[in-house]
mmCIF file with all atom_site columns, C-alpha atoms in Angstrom:
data_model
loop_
_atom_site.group_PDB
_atom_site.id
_atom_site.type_symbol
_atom_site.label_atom_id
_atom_site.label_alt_id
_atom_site.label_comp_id
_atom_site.label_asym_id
_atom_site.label_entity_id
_atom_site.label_seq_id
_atom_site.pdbx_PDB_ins_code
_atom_site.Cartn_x
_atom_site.Cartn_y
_atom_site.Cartn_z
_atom_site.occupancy
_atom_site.B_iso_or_equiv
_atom_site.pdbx_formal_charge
_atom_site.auth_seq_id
_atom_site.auth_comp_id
_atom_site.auth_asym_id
_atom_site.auth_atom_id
_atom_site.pdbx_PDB_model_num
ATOM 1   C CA . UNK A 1 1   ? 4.841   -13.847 10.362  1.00 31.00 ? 1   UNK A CA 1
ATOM 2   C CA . UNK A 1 2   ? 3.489   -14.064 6.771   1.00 40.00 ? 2   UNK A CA 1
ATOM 3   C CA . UNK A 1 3   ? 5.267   -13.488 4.179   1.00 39.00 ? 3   UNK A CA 1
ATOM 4   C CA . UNK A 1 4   ? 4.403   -13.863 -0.047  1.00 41.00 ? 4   UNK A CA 1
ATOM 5   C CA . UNK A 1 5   ? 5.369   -16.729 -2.395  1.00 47.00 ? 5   UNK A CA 1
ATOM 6   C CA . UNK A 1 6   ? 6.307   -15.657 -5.760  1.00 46.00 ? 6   UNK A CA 1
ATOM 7   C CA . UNK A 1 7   ? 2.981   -15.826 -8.099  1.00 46.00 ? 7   UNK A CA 1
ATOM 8   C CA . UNK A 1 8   ? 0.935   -16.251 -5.011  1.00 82.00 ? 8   UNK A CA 1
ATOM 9   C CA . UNK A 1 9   ? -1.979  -14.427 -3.164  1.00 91.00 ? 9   UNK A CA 1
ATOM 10  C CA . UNK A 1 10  ? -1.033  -13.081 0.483   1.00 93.00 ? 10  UNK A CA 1
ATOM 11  C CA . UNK A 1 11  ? -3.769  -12.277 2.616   1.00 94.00 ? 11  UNK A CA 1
ATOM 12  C CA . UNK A 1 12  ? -2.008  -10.275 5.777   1.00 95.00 ? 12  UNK A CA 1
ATOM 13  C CA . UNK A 1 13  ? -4.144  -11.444 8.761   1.00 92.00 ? 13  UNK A CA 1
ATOM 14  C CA . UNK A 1 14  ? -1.660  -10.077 11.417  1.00 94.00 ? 14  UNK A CA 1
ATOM 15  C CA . UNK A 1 15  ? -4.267  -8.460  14.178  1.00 96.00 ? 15  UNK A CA 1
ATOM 16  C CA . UNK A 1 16  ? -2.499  -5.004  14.127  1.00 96.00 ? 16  UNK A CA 1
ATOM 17  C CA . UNK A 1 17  ? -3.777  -4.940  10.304  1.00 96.00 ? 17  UNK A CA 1
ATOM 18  C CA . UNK A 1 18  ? -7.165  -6.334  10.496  1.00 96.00 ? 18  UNK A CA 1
ATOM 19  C CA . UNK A 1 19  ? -8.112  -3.733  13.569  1.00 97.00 ? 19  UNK A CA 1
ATOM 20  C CA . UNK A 1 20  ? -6.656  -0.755  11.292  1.00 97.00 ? 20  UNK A CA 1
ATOM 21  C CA . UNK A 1 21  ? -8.800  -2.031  8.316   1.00 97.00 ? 21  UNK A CA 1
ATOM 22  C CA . UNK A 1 22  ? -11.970 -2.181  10.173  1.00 97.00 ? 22  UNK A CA 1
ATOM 23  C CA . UNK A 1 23  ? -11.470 1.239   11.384  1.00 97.00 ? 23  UNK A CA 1
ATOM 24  C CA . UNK A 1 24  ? -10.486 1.969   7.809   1.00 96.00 ? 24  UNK A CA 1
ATOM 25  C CA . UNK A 1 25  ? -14.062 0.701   6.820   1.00 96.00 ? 25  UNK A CA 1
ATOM 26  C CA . UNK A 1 26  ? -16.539 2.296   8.522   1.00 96.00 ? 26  UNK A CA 1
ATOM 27  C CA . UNK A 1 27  ? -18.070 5.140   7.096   1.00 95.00 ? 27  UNK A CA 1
ATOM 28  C CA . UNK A 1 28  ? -17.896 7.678   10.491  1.00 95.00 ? 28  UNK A CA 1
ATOM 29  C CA . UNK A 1 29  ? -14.229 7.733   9.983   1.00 96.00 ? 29  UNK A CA 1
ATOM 30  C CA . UNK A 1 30  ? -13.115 11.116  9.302   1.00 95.00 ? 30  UNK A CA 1
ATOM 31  C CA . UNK A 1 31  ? -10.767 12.280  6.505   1.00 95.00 ? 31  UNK A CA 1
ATOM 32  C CA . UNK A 1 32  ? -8.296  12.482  8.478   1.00 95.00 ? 32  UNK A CA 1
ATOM 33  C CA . UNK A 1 33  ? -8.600  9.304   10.072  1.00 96.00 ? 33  UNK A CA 1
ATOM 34  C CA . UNK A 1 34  ? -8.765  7.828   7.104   1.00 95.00 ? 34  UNK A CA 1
ATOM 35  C CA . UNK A 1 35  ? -5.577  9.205   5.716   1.00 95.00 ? 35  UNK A CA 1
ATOM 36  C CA . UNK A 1 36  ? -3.437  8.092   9.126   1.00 95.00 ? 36  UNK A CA 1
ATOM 37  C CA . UNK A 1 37  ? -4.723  4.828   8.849   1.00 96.00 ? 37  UNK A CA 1
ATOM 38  C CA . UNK A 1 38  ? -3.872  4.063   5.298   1.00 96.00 ? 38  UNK A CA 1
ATOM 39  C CA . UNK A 1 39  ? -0.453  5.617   6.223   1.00 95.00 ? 39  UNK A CA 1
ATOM 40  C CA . UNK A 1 40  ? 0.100   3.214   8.760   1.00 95.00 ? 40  UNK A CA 1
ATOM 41  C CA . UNK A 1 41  ? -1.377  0.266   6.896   1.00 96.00 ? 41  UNK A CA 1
ATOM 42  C CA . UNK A 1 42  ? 0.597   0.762   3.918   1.00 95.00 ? 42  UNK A CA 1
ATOM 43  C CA . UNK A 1 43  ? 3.880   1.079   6.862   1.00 94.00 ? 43  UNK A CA 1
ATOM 44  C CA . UNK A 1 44  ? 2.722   -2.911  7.775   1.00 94.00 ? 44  UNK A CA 1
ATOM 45  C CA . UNK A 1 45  ? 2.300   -4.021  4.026   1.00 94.00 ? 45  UNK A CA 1
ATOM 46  C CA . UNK A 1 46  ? 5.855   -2.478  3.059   1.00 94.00 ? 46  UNK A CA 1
ATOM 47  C CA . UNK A 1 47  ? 7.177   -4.393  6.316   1.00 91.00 ? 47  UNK A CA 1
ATOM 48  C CA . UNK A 1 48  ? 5.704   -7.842  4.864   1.00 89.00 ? 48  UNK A CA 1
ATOM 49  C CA . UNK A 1 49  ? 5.974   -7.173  0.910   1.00 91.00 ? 49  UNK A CA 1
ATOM 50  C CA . UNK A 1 50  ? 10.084  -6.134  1.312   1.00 91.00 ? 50  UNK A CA 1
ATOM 51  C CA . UNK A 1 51  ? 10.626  -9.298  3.394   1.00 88.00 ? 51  UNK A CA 1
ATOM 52  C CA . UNK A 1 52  ? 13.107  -10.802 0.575   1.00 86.00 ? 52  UNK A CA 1
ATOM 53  C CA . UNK A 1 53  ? 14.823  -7.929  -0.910  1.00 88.00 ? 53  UNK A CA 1
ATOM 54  C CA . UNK A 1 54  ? 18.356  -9.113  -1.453  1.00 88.00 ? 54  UNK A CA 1
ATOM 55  C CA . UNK A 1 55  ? 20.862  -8.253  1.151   1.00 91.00 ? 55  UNK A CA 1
ATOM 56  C CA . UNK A 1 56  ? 25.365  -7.761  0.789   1.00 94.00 ? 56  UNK A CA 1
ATOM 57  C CA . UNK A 1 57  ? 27.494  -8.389  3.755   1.00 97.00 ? 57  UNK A CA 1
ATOM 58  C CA . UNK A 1 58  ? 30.072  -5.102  4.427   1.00 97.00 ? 58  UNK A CA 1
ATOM 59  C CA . UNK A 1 59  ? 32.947  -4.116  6.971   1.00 98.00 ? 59  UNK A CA 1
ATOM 60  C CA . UNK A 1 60  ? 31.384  -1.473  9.546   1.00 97.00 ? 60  UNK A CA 1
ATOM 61  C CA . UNK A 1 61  ? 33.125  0.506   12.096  1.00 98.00 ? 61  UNK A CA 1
ATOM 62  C CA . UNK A 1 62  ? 31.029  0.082   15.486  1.00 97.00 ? 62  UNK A CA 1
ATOM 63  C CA . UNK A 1 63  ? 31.693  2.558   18.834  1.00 97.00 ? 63  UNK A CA 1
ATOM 64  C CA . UNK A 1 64  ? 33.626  -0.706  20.133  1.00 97.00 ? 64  UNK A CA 1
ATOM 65  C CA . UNK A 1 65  ? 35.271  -2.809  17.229  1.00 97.00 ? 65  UNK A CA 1
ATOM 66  C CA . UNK A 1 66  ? 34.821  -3.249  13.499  1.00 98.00 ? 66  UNK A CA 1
ATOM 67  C CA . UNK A 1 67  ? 32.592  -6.178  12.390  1.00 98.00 ? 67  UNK A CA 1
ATOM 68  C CA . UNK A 1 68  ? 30.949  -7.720  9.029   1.00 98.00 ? 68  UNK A CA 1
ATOM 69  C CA . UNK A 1 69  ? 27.149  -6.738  9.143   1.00 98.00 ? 69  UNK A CA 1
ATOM 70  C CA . UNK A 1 70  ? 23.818  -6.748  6.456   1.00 96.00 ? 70  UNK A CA 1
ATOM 71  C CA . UNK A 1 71  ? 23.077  -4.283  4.149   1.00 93.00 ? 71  UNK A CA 1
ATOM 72  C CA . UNK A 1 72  ? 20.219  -3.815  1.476   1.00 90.00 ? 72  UNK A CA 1
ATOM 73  C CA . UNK A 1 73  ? 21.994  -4.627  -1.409  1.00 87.00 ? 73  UNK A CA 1
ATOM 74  C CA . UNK A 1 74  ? 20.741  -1.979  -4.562  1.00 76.00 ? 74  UNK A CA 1
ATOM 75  C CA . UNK A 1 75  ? 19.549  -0.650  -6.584  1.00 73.00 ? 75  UNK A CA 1
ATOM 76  C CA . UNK A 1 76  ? 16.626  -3.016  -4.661  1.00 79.00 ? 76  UNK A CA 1
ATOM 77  C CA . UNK A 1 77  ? 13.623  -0.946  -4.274  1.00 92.00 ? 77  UNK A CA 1
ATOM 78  C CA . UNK A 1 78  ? 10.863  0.542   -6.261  1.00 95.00 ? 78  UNK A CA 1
ATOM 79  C CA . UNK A 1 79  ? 7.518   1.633   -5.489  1.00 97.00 ? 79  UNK A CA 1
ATOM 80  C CA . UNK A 1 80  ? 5.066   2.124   -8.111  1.00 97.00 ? 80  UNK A CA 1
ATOM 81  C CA . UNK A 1 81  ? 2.193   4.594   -7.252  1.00 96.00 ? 81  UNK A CA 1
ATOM 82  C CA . UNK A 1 82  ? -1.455  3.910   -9.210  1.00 94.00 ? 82  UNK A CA 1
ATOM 83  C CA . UNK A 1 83  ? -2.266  7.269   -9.424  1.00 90.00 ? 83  UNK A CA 1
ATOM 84  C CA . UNK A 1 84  ? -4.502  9.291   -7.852  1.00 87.00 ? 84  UNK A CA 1
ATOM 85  C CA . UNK A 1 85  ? -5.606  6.399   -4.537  1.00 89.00 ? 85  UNK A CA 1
ATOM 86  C CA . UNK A 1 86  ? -2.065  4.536   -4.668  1.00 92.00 ? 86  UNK A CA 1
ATOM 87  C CA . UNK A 1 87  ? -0.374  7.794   -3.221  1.00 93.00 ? 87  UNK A CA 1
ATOM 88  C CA . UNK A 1 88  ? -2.257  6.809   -0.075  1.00 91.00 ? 88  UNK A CA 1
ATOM 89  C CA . UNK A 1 89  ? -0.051  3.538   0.424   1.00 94.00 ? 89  UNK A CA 1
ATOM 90  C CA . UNK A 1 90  ? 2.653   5.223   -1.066  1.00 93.00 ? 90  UNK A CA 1
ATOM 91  C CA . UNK A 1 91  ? 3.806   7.715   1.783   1.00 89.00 ? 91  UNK A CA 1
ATOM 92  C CA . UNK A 1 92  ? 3.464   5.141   4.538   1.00 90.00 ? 92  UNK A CA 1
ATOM 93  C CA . UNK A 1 93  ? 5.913   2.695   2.536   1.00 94.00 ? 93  UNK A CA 1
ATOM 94  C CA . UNK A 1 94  ? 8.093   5.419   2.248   1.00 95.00 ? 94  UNK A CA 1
ATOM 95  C CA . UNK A 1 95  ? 8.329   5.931   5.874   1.00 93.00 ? 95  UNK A CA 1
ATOM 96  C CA . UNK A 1 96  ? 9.623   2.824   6.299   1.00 92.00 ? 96  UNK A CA 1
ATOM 97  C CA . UNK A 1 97  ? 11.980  2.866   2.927   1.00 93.00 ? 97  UNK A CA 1
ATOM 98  C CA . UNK A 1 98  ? 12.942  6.202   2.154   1.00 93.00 ? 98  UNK A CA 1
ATOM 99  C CA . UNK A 1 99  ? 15.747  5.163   -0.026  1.00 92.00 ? 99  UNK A CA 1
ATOM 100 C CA . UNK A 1 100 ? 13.261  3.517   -2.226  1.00 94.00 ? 100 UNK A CA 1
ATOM 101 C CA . UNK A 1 101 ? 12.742  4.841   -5.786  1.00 95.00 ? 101 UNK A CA 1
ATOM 102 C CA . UNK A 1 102 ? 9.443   5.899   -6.706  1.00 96.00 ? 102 UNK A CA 1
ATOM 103 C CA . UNK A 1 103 ? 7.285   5.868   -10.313 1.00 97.00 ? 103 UNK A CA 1
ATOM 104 C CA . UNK A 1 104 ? 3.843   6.663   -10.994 1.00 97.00 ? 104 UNK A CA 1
ATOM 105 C CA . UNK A 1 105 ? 1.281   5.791   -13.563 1.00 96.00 ? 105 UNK A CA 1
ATOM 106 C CA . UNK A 1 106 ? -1.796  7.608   -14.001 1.00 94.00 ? 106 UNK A CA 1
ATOM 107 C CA . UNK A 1 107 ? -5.001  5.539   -15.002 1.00 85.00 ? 107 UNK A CA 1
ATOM 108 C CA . UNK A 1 108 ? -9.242  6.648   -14.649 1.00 81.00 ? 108 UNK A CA 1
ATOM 109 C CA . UNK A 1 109 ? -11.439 4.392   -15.399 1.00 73.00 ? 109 UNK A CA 1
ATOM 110 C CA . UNK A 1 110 ? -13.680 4.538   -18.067 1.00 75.00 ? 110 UNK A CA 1
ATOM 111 C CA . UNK A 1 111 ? -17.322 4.980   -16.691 1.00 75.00 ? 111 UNK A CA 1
ATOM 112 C CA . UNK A 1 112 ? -18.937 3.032   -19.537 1.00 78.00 ? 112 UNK A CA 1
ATOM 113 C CA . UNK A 1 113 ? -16.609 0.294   -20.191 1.00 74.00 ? 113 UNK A CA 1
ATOM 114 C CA . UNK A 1 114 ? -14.830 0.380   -16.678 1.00 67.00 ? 114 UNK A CA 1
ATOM 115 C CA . UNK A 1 115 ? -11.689 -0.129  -18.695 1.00 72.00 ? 115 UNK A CA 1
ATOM 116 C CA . UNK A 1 116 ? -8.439  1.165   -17.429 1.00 75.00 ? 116 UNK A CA 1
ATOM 117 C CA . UNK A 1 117 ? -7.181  4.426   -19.659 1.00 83.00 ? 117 UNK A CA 1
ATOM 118 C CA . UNK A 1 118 ? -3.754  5.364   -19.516 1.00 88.00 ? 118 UNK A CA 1
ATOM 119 C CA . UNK A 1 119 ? -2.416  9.139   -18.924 1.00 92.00 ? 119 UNK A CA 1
ATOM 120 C CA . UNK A 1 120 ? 0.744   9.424   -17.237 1.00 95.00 ? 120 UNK A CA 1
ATOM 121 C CA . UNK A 1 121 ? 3.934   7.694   -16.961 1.00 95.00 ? 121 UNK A CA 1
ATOM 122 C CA . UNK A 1 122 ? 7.179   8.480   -14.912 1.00 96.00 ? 122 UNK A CA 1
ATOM 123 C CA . UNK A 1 123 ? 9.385   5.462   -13.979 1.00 96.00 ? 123 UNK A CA 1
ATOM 124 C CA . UNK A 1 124 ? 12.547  5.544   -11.837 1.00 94.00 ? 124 UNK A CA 1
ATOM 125 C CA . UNK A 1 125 ? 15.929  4.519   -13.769 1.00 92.00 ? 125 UNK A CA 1
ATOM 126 C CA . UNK A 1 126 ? 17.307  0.895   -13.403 1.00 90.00 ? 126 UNK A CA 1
ATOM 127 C CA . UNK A 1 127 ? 13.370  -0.213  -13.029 1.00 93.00 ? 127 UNK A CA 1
ATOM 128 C CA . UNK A 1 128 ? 14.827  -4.199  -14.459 1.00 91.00 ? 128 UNK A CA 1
ATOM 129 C CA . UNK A 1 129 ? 16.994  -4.526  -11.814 1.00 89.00 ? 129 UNK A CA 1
ATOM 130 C CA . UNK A 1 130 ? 14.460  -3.623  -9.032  1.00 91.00 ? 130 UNK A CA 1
ATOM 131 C CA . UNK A 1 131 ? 11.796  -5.143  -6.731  1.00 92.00 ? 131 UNK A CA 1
ATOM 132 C CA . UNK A 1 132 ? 8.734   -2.857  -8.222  1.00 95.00 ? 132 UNK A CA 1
ATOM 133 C CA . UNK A 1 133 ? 6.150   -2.946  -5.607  1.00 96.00 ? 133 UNK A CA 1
ATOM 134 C CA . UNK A 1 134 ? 3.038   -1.594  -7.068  1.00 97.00 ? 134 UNK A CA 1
ATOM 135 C CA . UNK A 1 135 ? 0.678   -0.013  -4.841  1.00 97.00 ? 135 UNK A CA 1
ATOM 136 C CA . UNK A 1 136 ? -2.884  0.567   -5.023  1.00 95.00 ? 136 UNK A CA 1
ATOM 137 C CA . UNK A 1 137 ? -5.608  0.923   -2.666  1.00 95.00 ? 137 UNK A CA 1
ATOM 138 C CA . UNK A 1 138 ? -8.489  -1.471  -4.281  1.00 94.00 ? 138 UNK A CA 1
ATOM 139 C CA . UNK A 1 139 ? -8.485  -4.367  -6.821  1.00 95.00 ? 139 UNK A CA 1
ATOM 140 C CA . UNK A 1 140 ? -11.334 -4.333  -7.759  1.00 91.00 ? 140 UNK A CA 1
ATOM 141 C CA . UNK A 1 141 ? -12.326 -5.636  -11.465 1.00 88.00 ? 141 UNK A CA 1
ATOM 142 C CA . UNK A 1 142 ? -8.244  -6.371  -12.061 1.00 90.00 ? 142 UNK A CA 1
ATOM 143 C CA . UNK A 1 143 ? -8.529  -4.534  -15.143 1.00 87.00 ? 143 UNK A CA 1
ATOM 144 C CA . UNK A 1 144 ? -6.613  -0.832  -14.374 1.00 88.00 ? 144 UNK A CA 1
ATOM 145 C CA . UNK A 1 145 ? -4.122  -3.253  -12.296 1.00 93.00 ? 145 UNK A CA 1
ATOM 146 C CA . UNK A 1 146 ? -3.295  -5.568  -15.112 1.00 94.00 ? 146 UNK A CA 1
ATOM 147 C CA . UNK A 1 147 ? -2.920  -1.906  -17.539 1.00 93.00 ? 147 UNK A CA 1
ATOM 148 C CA . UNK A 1 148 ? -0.521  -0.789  -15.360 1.00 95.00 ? 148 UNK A CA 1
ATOM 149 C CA . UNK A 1 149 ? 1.435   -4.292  -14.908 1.00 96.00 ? 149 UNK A CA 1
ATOM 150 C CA . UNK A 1 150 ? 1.591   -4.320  -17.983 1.00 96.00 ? 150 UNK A CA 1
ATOM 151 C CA . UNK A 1 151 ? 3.221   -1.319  -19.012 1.00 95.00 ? 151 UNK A CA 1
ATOM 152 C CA . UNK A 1 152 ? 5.727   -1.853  -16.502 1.00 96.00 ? 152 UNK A CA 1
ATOM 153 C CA . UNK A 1 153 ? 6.849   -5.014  -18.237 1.00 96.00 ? 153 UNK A CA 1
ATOM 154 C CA . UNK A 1 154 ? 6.664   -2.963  -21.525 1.00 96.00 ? 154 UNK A CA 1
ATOM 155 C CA . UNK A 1 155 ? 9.065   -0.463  -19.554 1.00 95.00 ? 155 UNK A CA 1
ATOM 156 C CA . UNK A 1 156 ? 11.089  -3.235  -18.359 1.00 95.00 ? 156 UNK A CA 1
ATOM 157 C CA . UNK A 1 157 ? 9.893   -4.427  -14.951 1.00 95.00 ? 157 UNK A CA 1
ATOM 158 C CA . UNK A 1 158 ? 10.608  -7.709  -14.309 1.00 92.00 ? 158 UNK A CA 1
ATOM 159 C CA . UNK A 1 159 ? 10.293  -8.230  -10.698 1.00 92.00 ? 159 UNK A CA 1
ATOM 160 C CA . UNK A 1 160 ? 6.632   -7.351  -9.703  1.00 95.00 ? 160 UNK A CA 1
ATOM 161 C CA . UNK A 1 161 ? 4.513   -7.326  -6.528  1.00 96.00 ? 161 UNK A CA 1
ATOM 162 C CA . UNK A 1 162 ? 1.003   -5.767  -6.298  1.00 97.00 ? 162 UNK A CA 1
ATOM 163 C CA . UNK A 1 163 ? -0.089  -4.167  -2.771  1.00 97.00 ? 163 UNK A CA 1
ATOM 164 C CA . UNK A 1 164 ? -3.587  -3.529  -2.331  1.00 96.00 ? 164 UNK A CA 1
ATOM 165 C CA . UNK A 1 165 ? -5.600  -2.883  0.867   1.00 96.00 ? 165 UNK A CA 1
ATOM 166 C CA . UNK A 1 166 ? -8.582  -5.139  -0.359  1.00 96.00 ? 166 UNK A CA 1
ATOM 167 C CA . UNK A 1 167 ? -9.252  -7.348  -3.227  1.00 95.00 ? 167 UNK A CA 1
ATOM 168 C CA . UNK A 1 168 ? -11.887 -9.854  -5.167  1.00 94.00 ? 168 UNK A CA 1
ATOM 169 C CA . UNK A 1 169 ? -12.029 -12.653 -6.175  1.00 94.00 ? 169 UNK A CA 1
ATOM 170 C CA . UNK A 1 170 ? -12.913 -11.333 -9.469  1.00 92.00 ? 170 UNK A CA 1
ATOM 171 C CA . UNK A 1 171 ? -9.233  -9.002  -9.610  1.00 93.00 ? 171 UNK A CA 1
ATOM 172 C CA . UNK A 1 172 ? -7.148  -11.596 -8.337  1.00 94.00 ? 172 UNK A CA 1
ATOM 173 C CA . UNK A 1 173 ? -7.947  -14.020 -10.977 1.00 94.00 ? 173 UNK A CA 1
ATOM 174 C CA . UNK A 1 174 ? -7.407  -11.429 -13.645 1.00 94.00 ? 174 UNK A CA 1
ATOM 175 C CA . UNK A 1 175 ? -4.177  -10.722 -12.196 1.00 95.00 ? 175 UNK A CA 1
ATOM 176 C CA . UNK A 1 176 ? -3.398  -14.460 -11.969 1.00 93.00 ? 176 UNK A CA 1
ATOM 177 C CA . UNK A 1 177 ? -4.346  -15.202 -16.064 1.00 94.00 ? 177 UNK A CA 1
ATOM 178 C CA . UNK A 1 178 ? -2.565  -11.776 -17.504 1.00 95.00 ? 178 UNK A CA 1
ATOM 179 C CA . UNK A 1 179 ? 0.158   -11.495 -15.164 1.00 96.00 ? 179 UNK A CA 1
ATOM 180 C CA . UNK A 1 180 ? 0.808   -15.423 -13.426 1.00 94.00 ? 180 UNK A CA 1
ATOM 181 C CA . UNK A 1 181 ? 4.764   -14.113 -12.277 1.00 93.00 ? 181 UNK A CA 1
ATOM 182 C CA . UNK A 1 182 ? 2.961   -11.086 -10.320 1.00 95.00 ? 182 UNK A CA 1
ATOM 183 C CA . UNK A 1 183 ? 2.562   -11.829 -6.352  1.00 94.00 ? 183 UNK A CA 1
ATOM 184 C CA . UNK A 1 184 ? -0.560  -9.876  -4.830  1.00 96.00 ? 184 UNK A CA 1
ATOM 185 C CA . UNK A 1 185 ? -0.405  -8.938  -1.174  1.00 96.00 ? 185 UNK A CA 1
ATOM 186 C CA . UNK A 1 186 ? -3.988  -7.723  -0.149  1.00 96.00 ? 186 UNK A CA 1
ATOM 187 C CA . UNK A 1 187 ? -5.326  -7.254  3.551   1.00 96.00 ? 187 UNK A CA 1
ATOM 188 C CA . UNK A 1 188 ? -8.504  -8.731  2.611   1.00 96.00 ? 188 UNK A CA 1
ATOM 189 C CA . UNK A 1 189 ? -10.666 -10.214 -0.100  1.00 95.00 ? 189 UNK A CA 1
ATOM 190 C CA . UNK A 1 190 ? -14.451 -8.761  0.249   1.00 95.00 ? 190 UNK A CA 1
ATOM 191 C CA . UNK A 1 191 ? -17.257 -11.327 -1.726  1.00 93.00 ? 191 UNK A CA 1
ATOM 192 C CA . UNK A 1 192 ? -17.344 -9.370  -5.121  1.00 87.00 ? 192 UNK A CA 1
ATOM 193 C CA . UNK A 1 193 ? -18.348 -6.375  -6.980  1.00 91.00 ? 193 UNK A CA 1
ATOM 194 C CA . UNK A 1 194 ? -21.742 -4.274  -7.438  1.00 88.00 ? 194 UNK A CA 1
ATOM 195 C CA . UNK A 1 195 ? -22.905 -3.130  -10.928 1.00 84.00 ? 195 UNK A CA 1
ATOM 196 C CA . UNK A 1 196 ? -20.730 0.082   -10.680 1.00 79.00 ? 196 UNK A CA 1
ATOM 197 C CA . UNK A 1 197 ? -17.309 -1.718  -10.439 1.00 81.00 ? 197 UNK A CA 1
ATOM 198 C CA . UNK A 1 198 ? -17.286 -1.064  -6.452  1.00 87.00 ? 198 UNK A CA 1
ATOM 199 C CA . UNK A 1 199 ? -15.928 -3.608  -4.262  1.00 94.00 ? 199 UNK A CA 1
ATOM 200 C CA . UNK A 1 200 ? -18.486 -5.128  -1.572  1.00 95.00 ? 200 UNK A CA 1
ATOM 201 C CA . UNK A 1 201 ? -18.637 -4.172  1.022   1.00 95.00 ? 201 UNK A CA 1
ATOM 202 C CA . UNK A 1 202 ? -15.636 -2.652  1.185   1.00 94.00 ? 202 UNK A CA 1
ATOM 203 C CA . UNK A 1 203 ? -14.471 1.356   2.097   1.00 93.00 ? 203 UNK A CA 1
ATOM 204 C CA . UNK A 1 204 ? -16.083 3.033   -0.577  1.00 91.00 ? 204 UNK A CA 1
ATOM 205 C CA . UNK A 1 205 ? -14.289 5.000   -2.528  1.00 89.00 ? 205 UNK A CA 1
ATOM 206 C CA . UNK A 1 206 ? -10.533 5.423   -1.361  1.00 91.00 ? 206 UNK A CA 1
ATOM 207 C CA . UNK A 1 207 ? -9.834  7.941   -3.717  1.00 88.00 ? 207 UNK A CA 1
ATOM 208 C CA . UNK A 1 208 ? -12.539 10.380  -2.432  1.00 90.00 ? 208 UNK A CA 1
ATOM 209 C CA . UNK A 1 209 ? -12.259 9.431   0.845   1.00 92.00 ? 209 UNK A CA 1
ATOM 210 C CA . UNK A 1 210 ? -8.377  10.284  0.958   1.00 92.00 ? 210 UNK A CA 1
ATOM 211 C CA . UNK A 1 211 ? -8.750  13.907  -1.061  1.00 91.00 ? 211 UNK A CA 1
ATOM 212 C CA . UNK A 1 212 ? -12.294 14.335  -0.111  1.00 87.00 ? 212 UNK A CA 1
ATOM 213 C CA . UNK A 1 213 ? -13.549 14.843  -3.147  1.00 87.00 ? 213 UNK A CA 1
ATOM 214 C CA . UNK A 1 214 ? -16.752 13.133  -4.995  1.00 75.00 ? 214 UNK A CA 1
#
């Protein structure tokens, strides 16, 4: 199975993901659809991104005899929701990790600049001592990704992992020269960008096509 390297690029090519994704992609897929799919994508990400969250050894009290046995040992988890698209990943990896703490930041992107503009904050306590998965559907130019990384840092984060559902070539370098310590786990990586910021030739929007909205 695949798992990330610290400071790496993942690309998850397990075949359960890459049939879900091409689903995910086609335009005739309903909202609904949609929505169930990114829930169960973001399910198979969490399964591959919490691969080497620190475990503790305790006593446990089996039907049949007592025994020493793995735990996750915490505070471990954090997930990190880009708002408004990264709440799409975020209630599949909660499925799986319902313990997990969760923080959001809220970003839009400028339509001029495409710069990333910050409006909300709300971060779980203990955020240095976590893994701080931060999830977003697209990374597109890198630039709201790298805002939010950022911040986190500024708020304390020091163990970071992006989760995206696609990715450039274009993001993932910007990610790799502002944040070189972050590991990106992406399903794909489509050729590049059109004048608009979109990725190509992607989903569309995942945003609009989660609430659909325009």
């Amino acid at each position: 199975m695949t798992a990330y390297n610290p400071a790496h690029l993942t690309v998850l090519d397990h075949p359960l993901i890459q049939h879900k994704l091409t689903l995910l992609r086609r335009a005739d897929t309903s909202t609904a659809s949609f929505r169930t799919l990114v829930r169960e994508l973001s399910l198979l990400m969490c399964y591959e991104a919490t691969r080497h969250l620190p475990l503790e050894t305790v006593e446990i009290t089996t039907p049949l005899e007592t025994m020493l046995s793995k735990q996750l040992a915490g505070p471990a988890l954090c997930f990190i929701s880009i708002l408004r698209a990264g709440n799409g990943l975020l209630d599949g990896m909660l499925d799986l990790a319902p313990f997990a703490a969760v923080g959001h930041i809220g970003l839009y992107r400028d339509p001029e600049t495409l710069e990333a503009v910050e409006y909300y904050l709300k971060l779980p306590a203990r955020i240095s001592d976590r893994l701080c998965i931060v999830v977003d559907p697209m990374l597109a130019t890198g630039h709201s990704a790298a805002v939010a990384l950022t911040r986190l840092k500024e708020e304390g984060a020091k163990n970071i992992l992006f989760a995206c559902l696609l990715s450039t070539p274009h993001g993932i370098e910007h990610l790799k020269k502002t944040h070189p310590d972050v590991s990106v786990i992406t399903c794909a990586t489509d050729p590049g960008l059109d004048d608009h910021g979109y990725i190509r030739p992607g989903l569309g929007d995942a945003g609009n096509r989660l609430f659909k909205t325009r």
